[in-house]
Short mmCIF file of C-alpha atoms in Angstrom, two decimals:
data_model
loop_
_atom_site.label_atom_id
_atom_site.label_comp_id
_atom_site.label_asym_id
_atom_site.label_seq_id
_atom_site.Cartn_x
_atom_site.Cartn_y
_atom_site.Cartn_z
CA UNK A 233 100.93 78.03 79.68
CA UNK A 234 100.73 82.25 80.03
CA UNK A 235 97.07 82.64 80.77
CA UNK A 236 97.26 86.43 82.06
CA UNK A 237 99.41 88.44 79.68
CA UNK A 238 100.45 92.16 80.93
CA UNK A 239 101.37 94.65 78.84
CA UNK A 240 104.06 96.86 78.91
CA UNK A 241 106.53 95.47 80.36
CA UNK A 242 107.88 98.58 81.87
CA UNK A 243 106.58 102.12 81.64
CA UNK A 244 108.04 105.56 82.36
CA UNK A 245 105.53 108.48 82.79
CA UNK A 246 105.82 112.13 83.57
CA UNK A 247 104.58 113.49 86.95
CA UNK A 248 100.98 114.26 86.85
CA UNK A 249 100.14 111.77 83.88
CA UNK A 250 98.31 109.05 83.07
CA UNK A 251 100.14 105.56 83.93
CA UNK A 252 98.13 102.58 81.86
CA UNK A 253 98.68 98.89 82.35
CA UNK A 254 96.98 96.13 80.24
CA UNK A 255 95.97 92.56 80.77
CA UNK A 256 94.47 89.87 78.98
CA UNK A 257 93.34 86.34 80.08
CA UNK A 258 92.16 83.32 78.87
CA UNK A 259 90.15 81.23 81.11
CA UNK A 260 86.63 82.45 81.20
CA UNK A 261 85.97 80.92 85.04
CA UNK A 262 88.35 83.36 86.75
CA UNK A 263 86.05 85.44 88.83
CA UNK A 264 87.94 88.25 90.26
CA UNK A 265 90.83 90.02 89.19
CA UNK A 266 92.94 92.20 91.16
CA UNK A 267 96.11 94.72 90.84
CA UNK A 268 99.02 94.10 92.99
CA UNK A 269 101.58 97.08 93.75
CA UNK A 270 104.87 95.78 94.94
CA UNK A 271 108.21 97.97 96.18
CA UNK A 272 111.67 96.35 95.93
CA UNK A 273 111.97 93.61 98.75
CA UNK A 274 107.88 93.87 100.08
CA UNK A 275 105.56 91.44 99.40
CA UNK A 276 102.53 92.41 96.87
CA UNK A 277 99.97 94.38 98.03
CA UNK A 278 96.33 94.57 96.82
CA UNK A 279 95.73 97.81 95.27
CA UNK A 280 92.36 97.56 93.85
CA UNK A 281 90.12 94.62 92.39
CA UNK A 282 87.26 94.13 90.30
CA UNK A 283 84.55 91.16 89.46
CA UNK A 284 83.27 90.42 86.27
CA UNK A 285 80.37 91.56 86.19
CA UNK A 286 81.79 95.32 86.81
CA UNK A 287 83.03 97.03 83.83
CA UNK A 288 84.69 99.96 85.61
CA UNK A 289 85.79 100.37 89.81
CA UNK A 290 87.55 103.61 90.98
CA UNK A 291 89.28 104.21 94.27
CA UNK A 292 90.75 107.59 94.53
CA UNK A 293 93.41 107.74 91.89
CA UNK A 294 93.12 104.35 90.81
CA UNK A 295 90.64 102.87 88.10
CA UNK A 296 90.10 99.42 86.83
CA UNK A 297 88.37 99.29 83.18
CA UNK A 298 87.26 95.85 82.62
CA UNK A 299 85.99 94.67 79.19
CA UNK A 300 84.62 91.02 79.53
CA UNK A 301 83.59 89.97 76.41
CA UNK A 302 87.60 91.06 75.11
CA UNK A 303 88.49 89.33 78.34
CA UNK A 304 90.91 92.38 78.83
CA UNK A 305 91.55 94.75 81.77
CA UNK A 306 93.40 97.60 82.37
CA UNK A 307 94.48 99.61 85.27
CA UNK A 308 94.68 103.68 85.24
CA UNK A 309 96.13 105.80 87.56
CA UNK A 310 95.81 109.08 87.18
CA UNK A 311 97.81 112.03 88.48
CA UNK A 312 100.83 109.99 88.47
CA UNK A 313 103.48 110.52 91.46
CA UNK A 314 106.83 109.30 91.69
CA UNK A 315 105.61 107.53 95.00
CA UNK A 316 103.83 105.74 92.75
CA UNK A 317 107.04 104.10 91.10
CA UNK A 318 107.06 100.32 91.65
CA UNK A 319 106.15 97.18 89.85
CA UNK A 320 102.60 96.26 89.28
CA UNK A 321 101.38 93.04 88.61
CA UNK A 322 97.47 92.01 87.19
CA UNK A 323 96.21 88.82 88.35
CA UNK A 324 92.96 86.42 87.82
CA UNK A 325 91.76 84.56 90.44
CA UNK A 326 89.25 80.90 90.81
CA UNK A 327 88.87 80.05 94.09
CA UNK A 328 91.48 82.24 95.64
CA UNK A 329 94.09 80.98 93.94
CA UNK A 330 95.72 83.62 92.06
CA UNK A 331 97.31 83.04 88.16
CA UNK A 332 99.52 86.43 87.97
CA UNK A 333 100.54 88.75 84.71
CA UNK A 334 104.69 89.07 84.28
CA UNK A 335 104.36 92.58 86.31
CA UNK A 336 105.21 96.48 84.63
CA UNK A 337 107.69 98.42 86.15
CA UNK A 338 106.78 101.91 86.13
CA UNK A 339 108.99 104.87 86.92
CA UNK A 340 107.27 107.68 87.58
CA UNK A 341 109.52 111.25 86.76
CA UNK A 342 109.73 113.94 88.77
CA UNK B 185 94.82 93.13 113.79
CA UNK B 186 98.26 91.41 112.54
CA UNK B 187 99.21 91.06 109.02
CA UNK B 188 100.81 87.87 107.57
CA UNK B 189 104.19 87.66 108.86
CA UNK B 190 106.92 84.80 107.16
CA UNK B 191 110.02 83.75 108.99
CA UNK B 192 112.92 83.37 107.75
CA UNK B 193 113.51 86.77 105.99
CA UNK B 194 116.82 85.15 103.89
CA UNK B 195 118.19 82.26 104.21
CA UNK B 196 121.29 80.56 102.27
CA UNK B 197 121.37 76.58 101.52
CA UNK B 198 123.08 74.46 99.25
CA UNK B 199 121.84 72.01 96.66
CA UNK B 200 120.58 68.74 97.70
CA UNK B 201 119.47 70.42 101.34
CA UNK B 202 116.20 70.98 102.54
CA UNK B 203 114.20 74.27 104.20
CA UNK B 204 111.60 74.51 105.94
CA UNK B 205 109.77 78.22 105.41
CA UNK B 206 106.93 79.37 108.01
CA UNK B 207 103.95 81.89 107.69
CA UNK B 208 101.75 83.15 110.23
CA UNK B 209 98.02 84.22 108.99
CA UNK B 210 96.31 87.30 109.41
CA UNK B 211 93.80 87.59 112.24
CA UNK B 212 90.51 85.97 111.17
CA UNK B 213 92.03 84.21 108.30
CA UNK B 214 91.47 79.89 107.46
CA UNK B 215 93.14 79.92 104.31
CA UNK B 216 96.52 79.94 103.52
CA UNK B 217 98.49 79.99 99.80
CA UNK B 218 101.92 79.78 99.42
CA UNK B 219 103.75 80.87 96.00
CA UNK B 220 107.29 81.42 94.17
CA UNK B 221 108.50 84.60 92.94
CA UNK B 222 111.31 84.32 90.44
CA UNK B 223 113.54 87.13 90.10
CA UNK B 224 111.54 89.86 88.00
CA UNK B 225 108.40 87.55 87.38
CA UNK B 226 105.14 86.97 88.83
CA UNK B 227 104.62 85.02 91.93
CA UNK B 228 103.72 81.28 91.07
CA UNK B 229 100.47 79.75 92.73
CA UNK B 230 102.52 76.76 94.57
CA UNK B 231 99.76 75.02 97.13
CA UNK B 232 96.79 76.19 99.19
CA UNK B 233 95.69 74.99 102.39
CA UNK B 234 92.01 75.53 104.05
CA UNK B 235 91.30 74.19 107.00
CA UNK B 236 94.29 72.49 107.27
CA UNK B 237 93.67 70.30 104.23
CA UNK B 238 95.47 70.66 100.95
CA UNK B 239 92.92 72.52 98.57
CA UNK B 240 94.94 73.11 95.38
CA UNK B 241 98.32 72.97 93.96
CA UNK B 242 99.86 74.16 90.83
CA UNK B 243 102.74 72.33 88.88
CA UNK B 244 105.39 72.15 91.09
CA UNK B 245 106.71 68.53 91.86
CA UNK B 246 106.16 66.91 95.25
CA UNK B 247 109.35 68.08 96.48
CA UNK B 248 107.44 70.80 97.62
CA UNK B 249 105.22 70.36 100.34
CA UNK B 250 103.12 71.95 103.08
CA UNK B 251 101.22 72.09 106.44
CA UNK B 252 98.66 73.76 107.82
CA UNK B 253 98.16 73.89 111.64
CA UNK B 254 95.15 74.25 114.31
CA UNK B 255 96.01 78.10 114.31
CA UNK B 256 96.14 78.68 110.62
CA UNK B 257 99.72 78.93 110.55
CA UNK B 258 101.79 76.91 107.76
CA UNK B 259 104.62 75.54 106.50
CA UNK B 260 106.22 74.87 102.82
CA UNK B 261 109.01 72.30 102.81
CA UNK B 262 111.32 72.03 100.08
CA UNK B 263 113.49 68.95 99.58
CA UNK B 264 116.59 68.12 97.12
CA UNK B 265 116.81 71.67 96.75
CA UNK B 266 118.15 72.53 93.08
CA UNK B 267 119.77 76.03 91.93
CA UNK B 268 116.84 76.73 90.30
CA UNK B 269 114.71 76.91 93.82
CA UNK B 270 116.26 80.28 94.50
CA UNK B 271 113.19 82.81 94.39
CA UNK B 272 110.98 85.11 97.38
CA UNK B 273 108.37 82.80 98.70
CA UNK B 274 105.24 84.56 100.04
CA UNK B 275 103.07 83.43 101.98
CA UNK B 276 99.47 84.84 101.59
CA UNK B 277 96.13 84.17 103.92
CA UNK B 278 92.69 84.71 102.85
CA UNK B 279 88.93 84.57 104.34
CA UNK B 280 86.63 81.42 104.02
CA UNK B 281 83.49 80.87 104.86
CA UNK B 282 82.15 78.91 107.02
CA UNK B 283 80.28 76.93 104.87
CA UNK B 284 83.50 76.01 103.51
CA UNK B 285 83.01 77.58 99.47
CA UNK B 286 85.56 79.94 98.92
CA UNK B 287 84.05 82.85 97.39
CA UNK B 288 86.28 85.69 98.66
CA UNK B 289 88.80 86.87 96.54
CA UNK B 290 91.34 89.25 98.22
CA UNK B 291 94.42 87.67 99.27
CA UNK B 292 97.03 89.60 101.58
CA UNK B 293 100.73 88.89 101.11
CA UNK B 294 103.50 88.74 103.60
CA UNK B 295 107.12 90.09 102.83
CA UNK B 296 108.45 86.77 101.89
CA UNK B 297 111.12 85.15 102.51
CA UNK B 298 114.47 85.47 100.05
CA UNK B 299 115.53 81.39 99.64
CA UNK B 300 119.44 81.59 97.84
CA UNK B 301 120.39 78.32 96.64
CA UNK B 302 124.10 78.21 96.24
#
């Protein structure tokens, strides 16, 4: 049973654009939802995170729109930089237990 | 402060053998998760241990098991392993409280360790 769906499944995006990610989920107690940036061979790393009752969080280039009554969220990062090429993965967590998206690959071009 | 740091890095068994994974928490930290990453999926909630206690688990059969010791450090065991059992397992520690509800969110991943089932 999917319950967080990401969307695409990989991205390519200029240099200085806009990179987008979706997610939807399905079980209405998750109660915090974070992005996870991973590199080839690294674990995940938290990237930036939201609660419910937020509909928007920014850090730096990084923004988390949050819509809960669509139970859909989206990460934005803006001024895209080829540093920023990796796979990104949405998650929804209850309890600290984490129920993850099937991650986005994005390649960022130079 | 120390991050969450998982021995082995790779490892190599065959089918029907057993491993034994380890994780060590980060600083401060009385919760640890384990989960399977398939290759080009998302990581898989597998068990969670607070205090060493068992506080969770997600559908994976009871071939797979854990500890948790004193010191917050764990183990995930793996028996009859199958072909299918190949995947990064990470390791990831998180804060409690000490009133024991678990109402922190972040969790912080270690590098994992690369388990090839031949």
């Amino acid at each position: 049973q999917q319950q967080v769906k990401q969307s695409p499944q990989s991205l390519i995006v200029q240099k200085g654009g806009i990179s987008i990610i979706n997610c939807a989920y399905e079980n209405t107690a998750f109660d915090y939802f974070p992005w996870y940036q991973q590199f080839p061979g690294k674990g995940p790393a938290l990237l930036i995170a939201i609660r419910p009752d937020v509909s928007e969080k920014k850090e730096g280039r990084f923004t988390i729109s949050f819509n809960k009554s669509a139970k859909q969220f989206s990460l934005h990062i803006m001024d895209s930089q080829p540093g920023d090429s990796a796979t990104y993965f949405c998650a929804a967590s209850r309890a600290q237990k984490l129920v993850f998206g099937q991650g986005t690959r994005l390649t960022i071009n130079p | 402060e120390t991050g969450v740091t998982q021995s082995p890095t790779h490892l190599i068994k065959t089918r029907g053998q057993q491993v034994t994974l380890r994780c060590s928490s980060q600083s401060g930290h009385n919760t640890v998760s384990w989960y399977q990453q398939a290759l080009g999926q998302g990581p898989q909630f597998i068990f969670q241990y607070y205090r060493e206690e068992e506080n969770g688990r997600g559908n994976f059969p009871p071939r797979f098991s854990g500890l948790q010791f004193p010191n917050y450090s764990s183990e995930l065991n793996v028996n009859a392993l199958e072909l299918d059992d190949s995947a990064l397992y990470l390791c990831a520690s998180s804060p409690g409280t000490s009133g024991g509800a678990l109402n922190t969110g972040e969790l912080f991943f270690g590098e994992g360790s690369r388990l090839t089932v031949l």
